[in-house]
Amino acid sequence: MGDVLSTHLDDARRQHISEKTEKILKEFLQFYKDQYGVALFNSMRHEIEGTGLPQAQLLWRKVPLDERIIFSGNLFQYQEDNKKWRNRFSLVPHNYGLVLYENKVAYERQMPPRAIINCAGYKILTSVDQYLELVGNSLPGTSSKSGSAPILKCPTQFPLILWHPHARHYYFCMMTEAEQDKWQAVLQDCVRHCNNGIPEASKVEGPAFTDAIRMYRQLKEQYGTWEMLCGNEVQILSNLVMEELGPALKAELGPRLKGKPQERQRQWIQISDAVYRLVFEQAKMRFEEVLSQLRQSRPAMEAVIRTDMDQIITSKDHLASKIRAFILPKAEVCVRNHVQPYIPSILEALMVPTSQGFTEVRDIFFKEVTDMNLNVINEGGIDKLGEYMEKLSQLAYHPLKMQSCYEKMEPLRLDGLQQRFDVSSTSVFKQRAQIHMREQMDNAVYTFETLLHQELGKGPTKEELCKSIQRILERVLKKYDYDSSSVRKRFFREALLQITIPFLLKKLAPTCKSELPRFQELIFEDFARFILVENTYEEVVLQTVMKDILQAVKEAAVQRKHNLYRDSMVLHNSDPNLHLLGEGAPIDWGEQYGDSSDGGDDSGSPSPCTPDAATLTEKRRRAKQVMSVVQDEEAGLPFEASSEPPSPASPDSVTELRSMLAQDLRAESPPASPLLNGAPVQESPQPMATPEASSPPASPLQQLSPGKAVDLEPPKPSDQETGEQVSSPGGRPPIHTTTEDSSGVQTEF
């Protein structure tokens, strides 16, 4: 297969790709530079003026999954180089990067991982037929004929395939449907988390980037949602380049590929992945270069904004009034005829699955706390409390327990409306709602933890403790009801704007866009970096439809059909001292209330990384690092057993796979060092106010992306991330994150 790259990606073609990439990047980065000044002004204006929004009732955990492993177990992975299936020990650490080791012994001996996969932009497929359909559409005229050998043969009926439109694909299989369901939930959580890339805490770089993406795509007549706005900035930028570069490259190279249809498909996948890597490296270098320049110029820009804030605001208001007078008649007619009649239908389609999902979050939280309370009564009271609370504290990050909440969003459809409003996919709305569900679950759990920890300081008896747990549960549920209502209403408003505004801009473009340059003369030259005609025009368009959107959401709240609070029902921080409790150090339930005789995994199975000679504190610390958040209460982790077999030959049948999976994986090896031994996680300060109150309205048209993330050192698609090449010897390379916001956003492995 190496000949494929040398044949079709020779030096001349690579140079051509580099030149095309540079042209696209140069054009986009000019948009980014322009939007940076606007976003900086919006951010500083927000800080000065504030919004006065009510404070959230629930607390917000700063570091939800510090040094945790979400899931671990064995997978069979297809090796494309030798076309064999190999057993891999796989784990998902707190940054949601899927890490693959040769086997469990390799992990325990601190050997380098075979691959670290960043799942941003991937789709999880559960059948070979789904995969073949997508692959067949990748190259025109390459659909396999009936009876011909497919591109991939899976030895079991339970595959899981990671598919990406540009990067390489990954193939796994399981032995049972239950294991397939379990890993599917885990990998979907990885995709959901990695897609949620640009954090809301990035109040300048993030809005500037997403607005620049939107402006650039509109220049290319591409309005509406974009499914590949996921991952960190460099990944998104690489997707943007490939969206433009890919079709031309496919048209040029497709006819030159030789062999049977499935062989040509394999070749194209390999070529596309190689081009994606080239684009990624070039985009990373250019983006970091421009970002560095902007950050150097930021202090001077901030000085101008502070000095001339009032004049800039006055100038912008004057510009907006002139643009409004010009476009308002046309915009109002367009809204009245093409948007207003459809807002209730869009809102209803969004509200039903979203509200069901948030109700499921509430029910699961209630059930878990109630079960814990019963266990406290029946199984030893406070002595077991630490064990129960350790599990409860990670409830929001348990992919299997949260799966029923996430599944409520799957029926979301915008039938008929999707084509009308140019919505390429509803996945952007599904994933954003699911992220909100996870955040609200964690907020409820953390608030419960904090209040219970305070109650334990009073030294209650077992009976008093059970009554306190019930009382605290009811208190937290009231806060959850209020916060979840606020979050949903904000989500509905954002989704309606994201659906309708691009449609309006596209409708108005033929009559309005060409007239915008004449308004440039209304902007003083000194303020030109902070006021753009295009942005002001879009804000005016937004205002024409915002009233209808707010009214629709308000009417939905008044009906209380989906358990939404009316806007008039505001709890003005009913617990003034509660947020002070949330500022304390994180609660270590295992250390404070755990069984002093047990330093291992609370699931009952011994931790493979706990040395006998370690102190109790060290044992607990290591157990916390290697213990999976996901615990199978009956059967343990998937495929895990107890001793390491000799390295087997590649299995060619289901029987051989079953015999391999039945063998143990425990080895006599030195204890492993902590898994996450790289750079320490940097906590982004997270205010206790709602995200609505804590983030500046940098642009009302900022994409409701499936992800939000600023990544100064984005993971590059090296062999560790997108390949299967073994790292150089000399010990396991650090698996680390350089930055991670309060929502646990992955930024670098």
XYZ file of C-alpha atoms in Angstrom:
749
model
C 0.000 0.000 0.000
C 3.002 2.282 0.422
C 3.323 2.312 -3.364
C -0.083 3.950 -3.555
C 1.145 7.054 -1.737
C 4.432 7.259 -3.605
C 2.581 6.874 -6.924
C -0.284 9.289 -6.355
C 1.261 11.679 -3.817
C 4.664 12.393 -5.318
C 6.607 15.557 -4.525
C 4.945 17.587 -7.275
C 1.439 16.714 -6.105
C 2.315 17.338 -2.463
C 3.611 20.754 -3.447
C 0.392 21.436 -5.324
C -1.662 20.380 -2.285
C 0.466 22.609 -0.057
C -0.087 25.615 -2.334
C -3.854 25.067 -2.473
C -3.959 24.643 1.303
C -1.969 27.833 1.825
C -4.373 29.761 -0.403
C -7.406 28.569 1.584
C -5.696 29.188 4.922
C -4.616 32.686 3.923
C -8.167 33.584 2.957
C -9.654 32.135 6.134
C -7.030 33.602 8.478
C -7.824 37.086 7.204
C -11.397 36.513 8.346
C -10.029 35.324 11.686
C -7.903 38.447 12.136
C -10.920 40.636 11.378
C -13.177 38.755 13.782
C -10.580 38.771 16.565
C -10.916 42.526 17.111
C -14.721 42.321 17.093
C -14.716 39.448 19.600
C -12.263 41.302 21.859
C -14.474 44.396 21.866
C -17.604 42.322 22.585
C -15.861 40.550 25.440
C -14.630 43.738 27.095
C -17.991 45.436 26.621
C -19.715 42.479 28.269
C -17.350 42.630 31.239
C -18.087 46.323 31.747
C -21.837 46.290 31.158
C -22.692 42.808 32.457
C -26.071 41.179 31.923
C -27.537 40.920 35.420
C -28.804 37.388 34.751
C -29.893 35.309 37.750
C -27.324 33.021 39.291
C -27.575 29.286 38.730
C -28.940 27.327 41.672
C -26.672 24.300 41.260
C -22.941 24.296 41.884
C -20.407 23.583 39.145
C -17.583 21.071 39.595
C -14.235 22.422 38.435
C -12.393 19.185 37.608
C -14.963 16.433 37.041
C -12.693 13.567 36.012
C -9.194 14.369 37.193
C -7.007 11.262 36.771
C -9.886 8.894 36.104
C -10.302 6.133 33.567
C -13.755 6.045 32.022
C -13.570 2.500 30.708
C -11.105 -0.276 30.013
C -11.183 -3.698 28.397
C -10.095 -5.707 25.382
C -11.050 -5.145 21.771
C -10.187 -6.946 18.574
C -8.773 -4.495 16.067
C -8.236 -4.994 12.359
C -4.654 -4.354 11.227
C -4.663 -2.900 7.741
C -0.979 -3.522 7.115
C -1.227 -7.325 7.417
C -5.030 -7.668 7.160
C -5.201 -9.534 10.468
C -7.317 -9.104 13.596
C -5.352 -8.536 16.829
C -6.382 -8.347 20.455
C -5.809 -4.911 22.013
C -6.071 -3.722 25.591
C -7.998 -0.468 25.328
C -8.843 2.253 27.791
C -10.510 5.647 27.799
C -8.862 8.121 30.226
C -10.447 11.294 31.537
C -9.649 13.255 28.363
C -11.707 10.805 26.270
C -8.910 9.759 23.946
C -9.172 6.058 23.065
C -5.774 4.526 23.962
C -4.806 1.164 22.448
C -2.036 -1.021 23.861
C -0.538 -4.203 22.422
C -2.043 -5.992 25.416
C -2.580 -5.466 29.122
C 0.963 -6.520 29.917
C 2.290 -3.761 27.659
C 0.242 -1.231 29.609
C 1.346 -2.552 32.989
C 4.991 -2.539 31.892
C 4.641 1.090 30.824
C 5.280 0.376 27.163
C 4.175 2.981 24.590
C 0.589 2.688 23.334
C -0.056 1.484 19.827
C -2.399 4.370 19.106
C -4.182 7.289 20.756
C -7.316 8.138 18.814
C -8.922 11.561 18.946
C -12.556 10.794 18.051
C -13.602 14.305 16.942
C -15.516 14.137 13.671
C -15.894 10.361 13.706
C -19.112 8.386 13.404
C -19.715 5.113 15.208
C -21.039 2.415 12.884
C -22.376 -0.899 14.169
C -22.595 -2.882 10.948
C -20.342 -3.581 7.997
C -23.224 -2.757 5.635
C -23.428 0.796 7.032
C -19.707 1.158 6.510
C -19.721 -0.237 2.975
C -22.479 2.178 2.015
C -20.450 5.169 3.211
C -17.269 3.888 1.604
C -19.112 3.129 -1.625
C -20.226 6.761 -1.777
C -16.682 8.027 -1.248
C -15.605 7.273 -4.831
C -18.100 7.463 -7.701
C -18.395 4.259 -9.679
C -16.733 1.988 -7.112
C -19.792 0.286 -5.601
C -18.981 -3.379 -5.141
C -20.933 -5.793 -7.316
C -23.137 -8.430 -5.718
C -21.072 -11.398 -4.605
C -17.731 -9.585 -4.800
C -15.380 -9.514 -1.816
C -16.155 -6.550 0.466
C -13.533 -4.104 1.648
C -13.782 -5.484 5.196
C -14.677 -8.893 6.633
C -15.535 -8.995 10.311
C -15.071 -12.375 12.072
C -18.062 -11.741 14.353
C -21.517 -10.249 13.945
C -20.741 -7.366 16.312
C -18.403 -4.805 14.730
C -17.768 -1.230 15.757
C -16.240 0.984 13.076
C -14.929 4.522 13.514
C -15.563 6.335 10.229
C -14.253 9.778 9.289
C -14.840 11.549 5.956
C -11.160 12.454 5.622
C -8.973 10.680 8.205
C -8.225 6.970 8.535
C -10.832 4.507 9.746
C -10.643 2.091 12.689
C -12.196 -1.350 12.797
C -13.082 -3.264 15.978
C -15.221 -6.266 16.785
C -16.722 -7.838 19.917
C -17.933 -11.309 20.767
C -21.408 -10.455 22.047
C -24.113 -7.924 21.379
C -23.933 -6.790 25.010
C -20.248 -5.934 24.633
C -20.965 -4.138 21.378
C -23.652 -2.033 23.073
C -21.324 -1.247 25.966
C -18.419 -0.145 23.784
C -20.746 1.755 21.468
C -21.990 3.828 24.424
C -18.399 4.475 25.528
C -17.156 5.456 22.057
C -20.194 7.650 21.438
C -19.289 9.474 24.642
C -15.746 9.906 23.302
C -17.072 11.358 20.037
C -19.535 13.607 21.866
C -16.843 14.896 24.208
C -14.169 15.428 21.540
C -16.650 17.177 19.259
C -17.425 19.595 22.090
C -14.161 21.300 21.369
C -14.050 25.103 21.733
C -14.784 25.913 25.402
C -17.126 28.696 26.397
C -14.369 29.958 28.692
C -12.529 31.096 25.545
C -14.267 34.456 25.307
C -12.223 35.949 22.473
C -10.412 33.277 20.456
C -13.394 30.905 20.391
C -16.078 33.335 19.146
C -13.604 34.870 16.686
C -12.830 31.454 15.239
C -16.417 30.226 14.883
C -17.550 33.543 13.382
C -14.643 33.422 10.922
C -15.628 29.880 9.902
C -19.204 30.998 9.314
C -18.181 34.113 7.347
C -15.760 32.137 5.196
C -18.335 29.467 4.345
C -20.952 32.098 3.551
C -18.483 33.629 1.120
C -18.519 30.237 -0.620
C -22.360 30.291 -0.647
C -22.476 27.653 2.119
C -25.074 28.641 4.683
C -26.711 26.564 7.369
C -25.209 24.117 9.848
C -21.904 22.391 9.219
C -21.460 18.885 10.580
C -17.656 19.044 10.649
C -17.470 22.018 13.028
C -16.108 19.675 15.672
C -12.858 19.217 17.555
C -10.279 21.890 18.270
C -9.456 24.785 15.958
C -6.806 22.986 13.933
C -9.049 19.971 13.378
C -11.925 22.236 12.294
C -9.612 24.220 10.036
C -8.300 20.984 8.498
C -11.886 19.884 7.846
C -12.560 23.245 6.197
C -9.590 22.835 3.852
C -10.506 19.235 3.045
C -14.091 20.245 2.270
C -12.739 22.381 -0.556
C -9.651 20.385 -1.480
C -11.148 16.873 -1.291
C -13.591 16.929 -4.233
C -10.998 18.301 -6.655
C -8.430 15.750 -5.501
C -10.985 12.947 -5.772
C -11.913 13.984 -9.311
C -8.257 14.088 -10.281
C -7.007 10.883 -8.651
C -10.152 8.727 -8.660
C -9.890 7.645 -12.318
C -6.201 6.804 -11.879
C -6.701 4.265 -9.092
C -6.259 0.662 -10.227
C -7.724 -2.653 -9.150
C -11.101 -3.988 -8.090
C -13.657 -1.605 -6.550
C -12.812 -2.550 -2.954
C -9.093 -2.137 -3.638
C -9.646 1.316 -5.149
C -11.713 2.241 -2.090
C -8.870 1.172 0.197
C -6.420 3.212 -1.839
C -8.606 6.317 -1.685
C -9.023 6.004 2.114
C -5.255 5.817 2.491
C -4.655 8.767 0.153
C -7.306 10.890 1.878
C -5.779 10.172 5.285
C -2.284 11.079 4.055
C -3.560 14.364 2.578
C -5.459 15.114 5.795
C -2.227 14.730 7.776
C -0.387 17.077 5.440
C -3.184 19.638 5.695
C -3.333 19.277 9.484
C 0.378 20.000 9.949
C 0.260 23.022 7.663
C -2.932 24.354 9.279
C -1.462 23.898 12.760
C 1.670 25.845 11.890
C -0.159 28.727 10.187
C -2.913 29.012 12.791
C -0.479 29.109 15.701
C 1.589 31.703 13.870
C -1.398 34.025 13.353
C -2.744 33.413 16.868
C 0.635 34.369 18.316
C 0.630 37.616 16.322
C -2.886 38.487 17.499
C -2.025 37.843 21.125
C 0.992 40.107 20.850
C -1.177 42.900 19.457
C -3.967 42.333 21.993
C -2.660 44.656 24.760
C -2.578 47.602 22.344
C -6.086 46.789 21.122
C -7.370 46.543 24.695
C -5.882 49.952 25.490
C -7.763 51.525 22.572
C -11.018 49.841 23.580
C -10.754 50.970 27.213
C -9.973 54.548 26.176
C -12.628 54.848 23.464
C -15.320 52.409 24.617
C -18.118 54.997 24.586
C -17.162 56.340 21.168
C -16.941 52.816 19.700
C -20.395 51.960 21.056
C -21.842 55.205 19.688
C -20.248 54.598 16.299
C -21.573 51.047 16.153
C -25.088 52.133 17.159
C -25.071 54.793 14.442
C -23.964 52.218 11.852
C -26.630 49.754 13.025
C -29.370 52.384 12.739
C -28.424 53.142 9.133
C -28.270 49.465 8.167
C -31.558 48.810 9.966
C -33.309 51.550 8.022
C -32.063 49.992 4.787
C -32.832 46.293 5.356
C -35.659 46.273 7.904
C -38.549 46.379 5.397
C -37.101 43.509 3.381
C -36.135 41.473 6.452
C -39.542 41.809 8.108
C -41.338 40.601 4.983
C -38.958 37.650 4.727
C -39.451 36.746 8.393
C -43.224 37.057 8.170
C -43.532 34.924 5.021
C -40.736 32.372 5.328
C -39.760 31.984 8.997
C -42.488 32.972 11.428
C -44.991 30.265 10.358
C -42.426 27.525 10.987
C -41.009 28.558 14.378
C -43.632 26.656 16.434
C -43.012 23.462 14.443
C -39.236 23.697 14.864
C -39.598 24.433 18.565
C -41.957 21.504 19.129
C -39.589 19.147 17.298
C -36.747 20.292 19.554
C -38.683 20.398 22.816
C -40.122 16.888 22.887
C -36.894 14.815 22.858
C -34.891 17.419 24.791
C -37.378 17.624 27.652
C -37.643 13.848 27.763
C -33.873 13.634 28.069
C -33.718 16.124 30.948
C -36.574 14.301 32.692
C -34.595 11.082 32.357
C -31.567 12.804 33.935
C -33.741 13.809 36.885
C -35.169 10.297 37.255
C -31.745 8.638 37.171
C -30.339 11.068 39.731
C -33.346 10.447 42.005
C -33.007 6.666 41.642
C -29.255 6.595 42.308
C -29.520 8.734 45.448
C -32.541 6.797 46.709
C -30.734 3.473 46.179
C -27.717 4.848 48.008
C -29.922 5.916 50.903
C -31.409 2.419 51.137
C -27.900 0.955 51.119
C -26.884 3.287 53.942
C -29.820 1.975 55.981
C -29.202 -1.697 55.190
C -25.425 -1.982 54.811
C -23.494 -0.288 57.530
C -24.383 3.380 57.361
C -21.549 5.900 57.310
C -18.911 3.148 57.114
C -19.975 2.433 53.522
C -20.825 6.007 52.600
C -17.449 6.736 51.030
C -17.801 3.800 48.645
C -21.300 4.816 47.578
C -20.391 8.466 47.115
C -17.292 7.603 45.048
C -19.594 5.920 42.550
C -22.274 8.594 42.692
C -19.742 11.394 42.153
C -18.960 10.038 38.660
C -22.566 9.373 37.642
C -22.616 12.059 34.930
C -19.543 10.502 33.291
C -20.823 6.925 33.337
C -21.567 6.304 29.627
C -23.859 3.351 30.298
C -25.976 4.921 33.029
C -26.308 8.152 31.043
C -27.073 6.341 27.785
C -30.834 6.270 28.370
C -30.758 10.095 28.691
C -28.768 10.529 25.502
C -31.010 8.132 23.586
C -33.995 10.419 24.147
C -32.454 12.830 21.626
C -32.099 10.241 18.853
C -35.702 10.620 17.548
C -35.067 14.323 16.847
C -36.212 15.044 13.308
C -36.940 18.231 11.398
C -38.892 16.530 8.656
C -39.593 18.929 5.829
C -38.053 21.783 7.788
C -34.546 20.386 7.432
C -34.491 20.872 3.667
C -36.261 24.229 3.826
C -33.745 25.691 6.258
C -30.642 23.945 4.865
C -29.914 21.940 8.017
C -27.423 19.325 6.854
C -27.816 17.188 9.973
C -29.568 17.292 13.337
C -26.511 15.772 15.051
C -25.277 19.250 16.028
C -28.415 19.783 18.114
C -28.461 16.265 19.516
C -24.888 16.424 20.765
C -25.270 19.897 22.240
C -28.378 18.863 24.173
C -26.589 15.728 25.388
C -23.660 17.816 26.625
C -26.131 19.996 28.553
C -27.664 16.861 30.088
C -24.299 15.659 31.301
C -23.437 19.072 32.742
C -26.745 19.331 34.597
C -26.390 15.816 35.991
C -22.905 16.602 37.266
C -24.078 19.911 38.728
C -26.877 18.130 40.602
C -24.529 15.421 41.879
C -21.877 17.919 42.944
C -24.426 20.082 44.752
C -25.730 16.994 46.530
C -22.183 15.988 47.472
C -21.401 19.424 48.866
C -24.549 19.663 50.957
C -24.145 16.110 52.266
C -20.518 16.730 53.183
C -21.598 19.768 55.171
C -24.270 17.687 56.931
C -21.740 15.013 57.879
C -19.801 17.617 59.840
C -22.630 17.537 62.384
C -21.940 13.881 63.201
C -25.401 12.452 62.451
C -26.536 8.984 63.460
C -27.522 6.502 60.742
C -31.204 7.415 61.091
C -30.456 11.135 61.033
C -28.190 10.676 58.034
C -30.910 8.929 56.028
C -33.399 11.715 56.785
C -30.768 14.293 55.816
C -30.070 12.529 52.507
C -33.769 12.583 51.660
C -34.094 16.246 52.594
C -31.002 17.214 50.583
C -32.264 15.217 47.591
C -35.534 17.145 47.534
C -33.660 20.410 47.847
C -31.322 19.581 44.953
C -34.194 18.423 42.737
C -35.867 21.818 43.082
C -32.642 23.495 42.044
C -32.256 21.059 39.155
C -35.772 21.804 37.912
C -35.029 25.514 37.812
C -31.571 25.238 36.217
C -32.602 22.622 33.669
C -35.495 24.860 32.616
C -33.106 27.785 32.105
C -30.636 25.635 30.169
C -33.333 24.195 27.905
C -34.838 27.583 27.099
C -31.407 28.926 26.229
C -30.747 25.843 24.093
C -34.058 26.292 22.237
C -33.314 29.954 21.539
C -29.822 29.173 20.256
C -31.048 26.296 18.095
C -33.841 28.385 16.568
C -31.367 31.149 15.765
C -28.905 28.723 14.240
C -31.611 27.267 12.020
C -33.319 30.489 10.928
C -30.559 33.135 10.687
C -28.496 31.434 7.931
C -31.741 30.921 5.993
C -32.599 34.633 6.301
C -29.095 35.721 5.325
C -29.239 33.522 2.242
C -32.662 34.906 1.286
C -31.581 38.529 1.760
C -28.131 38.196 0.169
C -29.161 38.862 -3.474
C -30.762 42.233 -2.626
C -28.768 43.390 0.414
C -25.224 42.013 0.300
C -24.030 44.155 -2.597
C -25.159 47.357 -0.837
C -23.186 46.766 2.369
C -19.821 48.245 1.244
C -21.305 51.752 1.111
C -21.835 51.671 4.883
C -18.084 51.283 5.483
C -17.599 55.058 5.334
C -19.673 55.407 8.531
C -16.927 53.686 10.579
C -14.020 55.770 11.896
C -10.698 54.378 10.792
C -9.483 54.087 14.401
C -12.442 51.801 15.206
C -12.325 49.672 12.052
C -10.792 46.717 13.931
C -13.706 46.558 16.359
C -16.705 47.303 14.122
C -17.382 45.360 10.931
C -20.251 46.142 8.586
C -20.908 42.434 7.943
C -21.238 41.613 11.655
C -23.487 44.604 12.312
C -25.674 43.652 9.365
C -26.097 40.113 10.740
C -26.952 41.436 14.194
C -29.689 43.601 12.663
C -31.053 40.569 10.798
C -30.995 38.628 14.052
C -33.014 41.311 15.813
C -35.786 41.021 13.217
C -36.478 37.399 14.139
C -35.411 37.396 17.790
C -38.735 38.784 19.011
C -40.660 35.919 17.407
C -38.254 33.341 18.856
C -38.441 34.762 22.372
C -42.224 34.889 22.154
C -42.449 31.267 20.998
C -40.235 30.033 23.847
C -42.158 32.172 26.353
C -45.481 30.728 25.223
C -44.074 27.229 25.544
C -43.035 27.998 29.123
C -46.462 29.404 30.008
C -48.131 26.215 28.785
C -45.787 24.194 31.029
C -46.152 21.301 28.610
C -42.511 20.377 28.999
C -41.925 21.434 32.619
C -40.417 24.801 31.768
C -40.495 27.617 34.309
C -42.078 30.875 33.212
C -39.615 33.740 32.809
C -41.270 35.544 35.717
C -40.409 32.665 38.058
C -36.876 33.591 39.087
C -35.108 32.202 42.117
C -32.700 34.993 42.986
C -29.983 32.844 44.532
C -32.155 31.256 47.196
C -29.075 29.825 48.967
C -26.635 32.725 49.406
C -24.131 30.570 51.301
C -24.275 27.518 49.043
C -21.858 28.827 46.441
C -19.296 29.522 49.138
C -19.279 25.805 49.884
C -18.499 25.069 46.245
C -15.252 27.043 46.494
C -13.680 24.513 48.848
C -11.274 21.709 47.971
C -12.722 18.710 46.073
C -14.166 16.041 48.354
C -12.229 12.752 48.411
C -14.923 10.366 49.644
C -12.671 7.319 49.538
C -10.046 9.025 51.693
C -12.417 10.563 54.248
C -15.139 7.957 54.583
C -13.867 4.813 52.863
C -13.119 1.489 54.495
C -9.587 1.834 55.868
C -8.849 -1.814 55.112
C -9.548 -1.471 51.412
C -7.226 0.420 49.142
C -8.237 -1.140 45.853
C -11.052 -1.027 43.379
C -14.431 -0.609 45.008
C -15.979 -2.986 42.520
C -14.451 -5.903 44.382
C -11.730 -6.787 41.876
C -8.095 -6.104 42.775
C -6.432 -3.156 41.135
C -3.650 -4.354 38.816
C -1.522 -1.343 39.663
C -1.522 -1.481 43.483
C 1.834 -2.699 44.919
C 1.697 -4.564 48.219
C 4.408 -2.430 49.800
C 2.745 0.924 49.049
C 1.310 3.039 51.828
C -2.458 3.294 52.205
C -2.515 6.800 50.711
C -0.462 5.711 47.720
C -2.656 2.632 47.254
C -5.782 4.743 47.197
C -4.246 7.274 44.825
C -3.240 4.579 42.354
C -6.564 2.790 42.670
C -8.331 6.032 41.834
C -6.195 6.436 38.720
C -6.643 2.956 37.261
C -10.197 2.248 38.399
C -12.774 2.634 35.656
C -15.696 4.953 36.242
C -17.766 2.308 34.462
C -18.100 -0.781 36.621
C -20.043 -3.849 35.563
C -21.544 -4.900 38.867
C -22.071 -8.499 37.772
C -19.443 -9.449 35.258
C -16.558 -7.009 35.689
C -14.888 -5.281 32.787
C -15.340 -6.687 29.291
C -13.020 -9.503 28.261
C -10.934 -9.137 31.402
C -9.560 -12.279 32.985
C -6.496 -13.207 34.937
C -3.315 -14.279 33.141
C -1.408 -13.433 29.990
C -1.305 -16.025 27.220
C 1.546 -16.293 24.783
C 1.199 -13.919 21.873
C -1.341 -15.736 19.675
C -1.409 -16.076 15.974
C -3.903 -13.870 14.220
C -7.340 -15.458 14.530
C -9.083 -16.345 11.319
C -12.295 -17.728 12.755
C -14.816 -17.011 15.468
C -13.692 -20.128 17.347
C -10.130 -18.855 17.608
C -11.370 -15.425 18.694
C -13.476 -16.975 21.427
C -10.548 -19.066 22.678
C -8.327 -15.990 22.788
C -10.892 -13.913 24.620
C -11.401 -16.677 27.150
C -7.739 -16.559 28.183
C -6.551 -14.446 31.064
C -4.688 -11.203 30.696
C -3.199 -10.743 34.170
C 0.595 -10.808 34.095
C 3.414 -10.953 36.599
C 4.875 -7.564 35.946
C 6.121 -4.513 37.840
C 3.375 -2.229 39.065
C 2.373 0.397 36.539
C 2.959 4.025 37.216
C -0.030 6.363 37.217
C -1.638 6.437 33.807
C -1.810 10.202 33.485
C 1.776 11.164 34.145
C 2.153 14.112 31.825
C 1.636 17.802 32.316
C -0.771 18.663 35.109
C -4.291 19.668 34.195
C -4.817 23.397 34.298
C -8.142 24.290 35.789
C -10.084 26.988 34.036
C -11.858 29.095 36.618
C -15.574 28.425 36.323
C -17.966 30.935 37.812
C -21.004 29.728 39.644
C -23.334 31.694 37.415
C -25.047 30.086 34.496
C -23.014 29.769 31.292
C -25.489 32.284 29.914
C -24.357 34.813 32.463
C -20.668 34.006 32.401
C -19.948 34.084 28.671
C -20.037 37.284 26.639
C -22.453 37.467 23.747
C -19.510 37.679 21.368
C -21.754 36.999 18.434
C -25.381 35.952 18.510
C -24.686 33.992 15.353
C -21.809 32.003 16.784
C -22.374 28.441 15.621
C -24.028 26.129 18.127
C -21.317 23.714 17.221
C -21.314 20.111 18.230
C -18.200 21.304 19.875
C -16.501 24.279 21.323
C -12.776 24.324 22.055
C -9.625 26.382 22.168
C -6.544 24.245 21.802
C -3.203 25.925 21.686
C -1.458 22.598 21.251
C -3.990 20.539 19.331
C -3.295 16.830 18.974
C -1.714 16.212 15.644
C -2.671 13.187 13.604
C 0.603 11.432 14.240
C 1.049 7.684 14.266
C 0.069 7.694 17.923
C -3.253 9.308 17.108
C -4.209 8.166 13.663
C -1.843 5.322 12.939
C -0.751 1.983 14.255
C 2.977 2.562 14.387
C 4.703 1.613 17.624
C 6.376 4.525 19.354
C 10.105 4.633 19.825
C 11.519 2.701 22.799
C 12.443 4.291 26.045
C 9.319 4.107 28.129
C 5.714 5.039 27.710
C 5.264 8.569 26.367
C 3.141 10.783 28.543
C -0.582 10.704 27.942
C -1.531 14.162 29.004
C -3.658 17.187 28.489
C -2.296 20.679 28.305
C -5.586 22.421 28.987
C -8.940 21.222 30.140
C -11.919 23.422 30.886
C -14.470 22.862 33.602
C -16.507 20.628 31.344
C -13.536 18.338 30.867
C -12.821 19.329 27.268
C -10.020 17.355 25.714
C -7.386 19.484 24.065
C -4.236 17.402 23.735
C -3.184 13.887 24.478
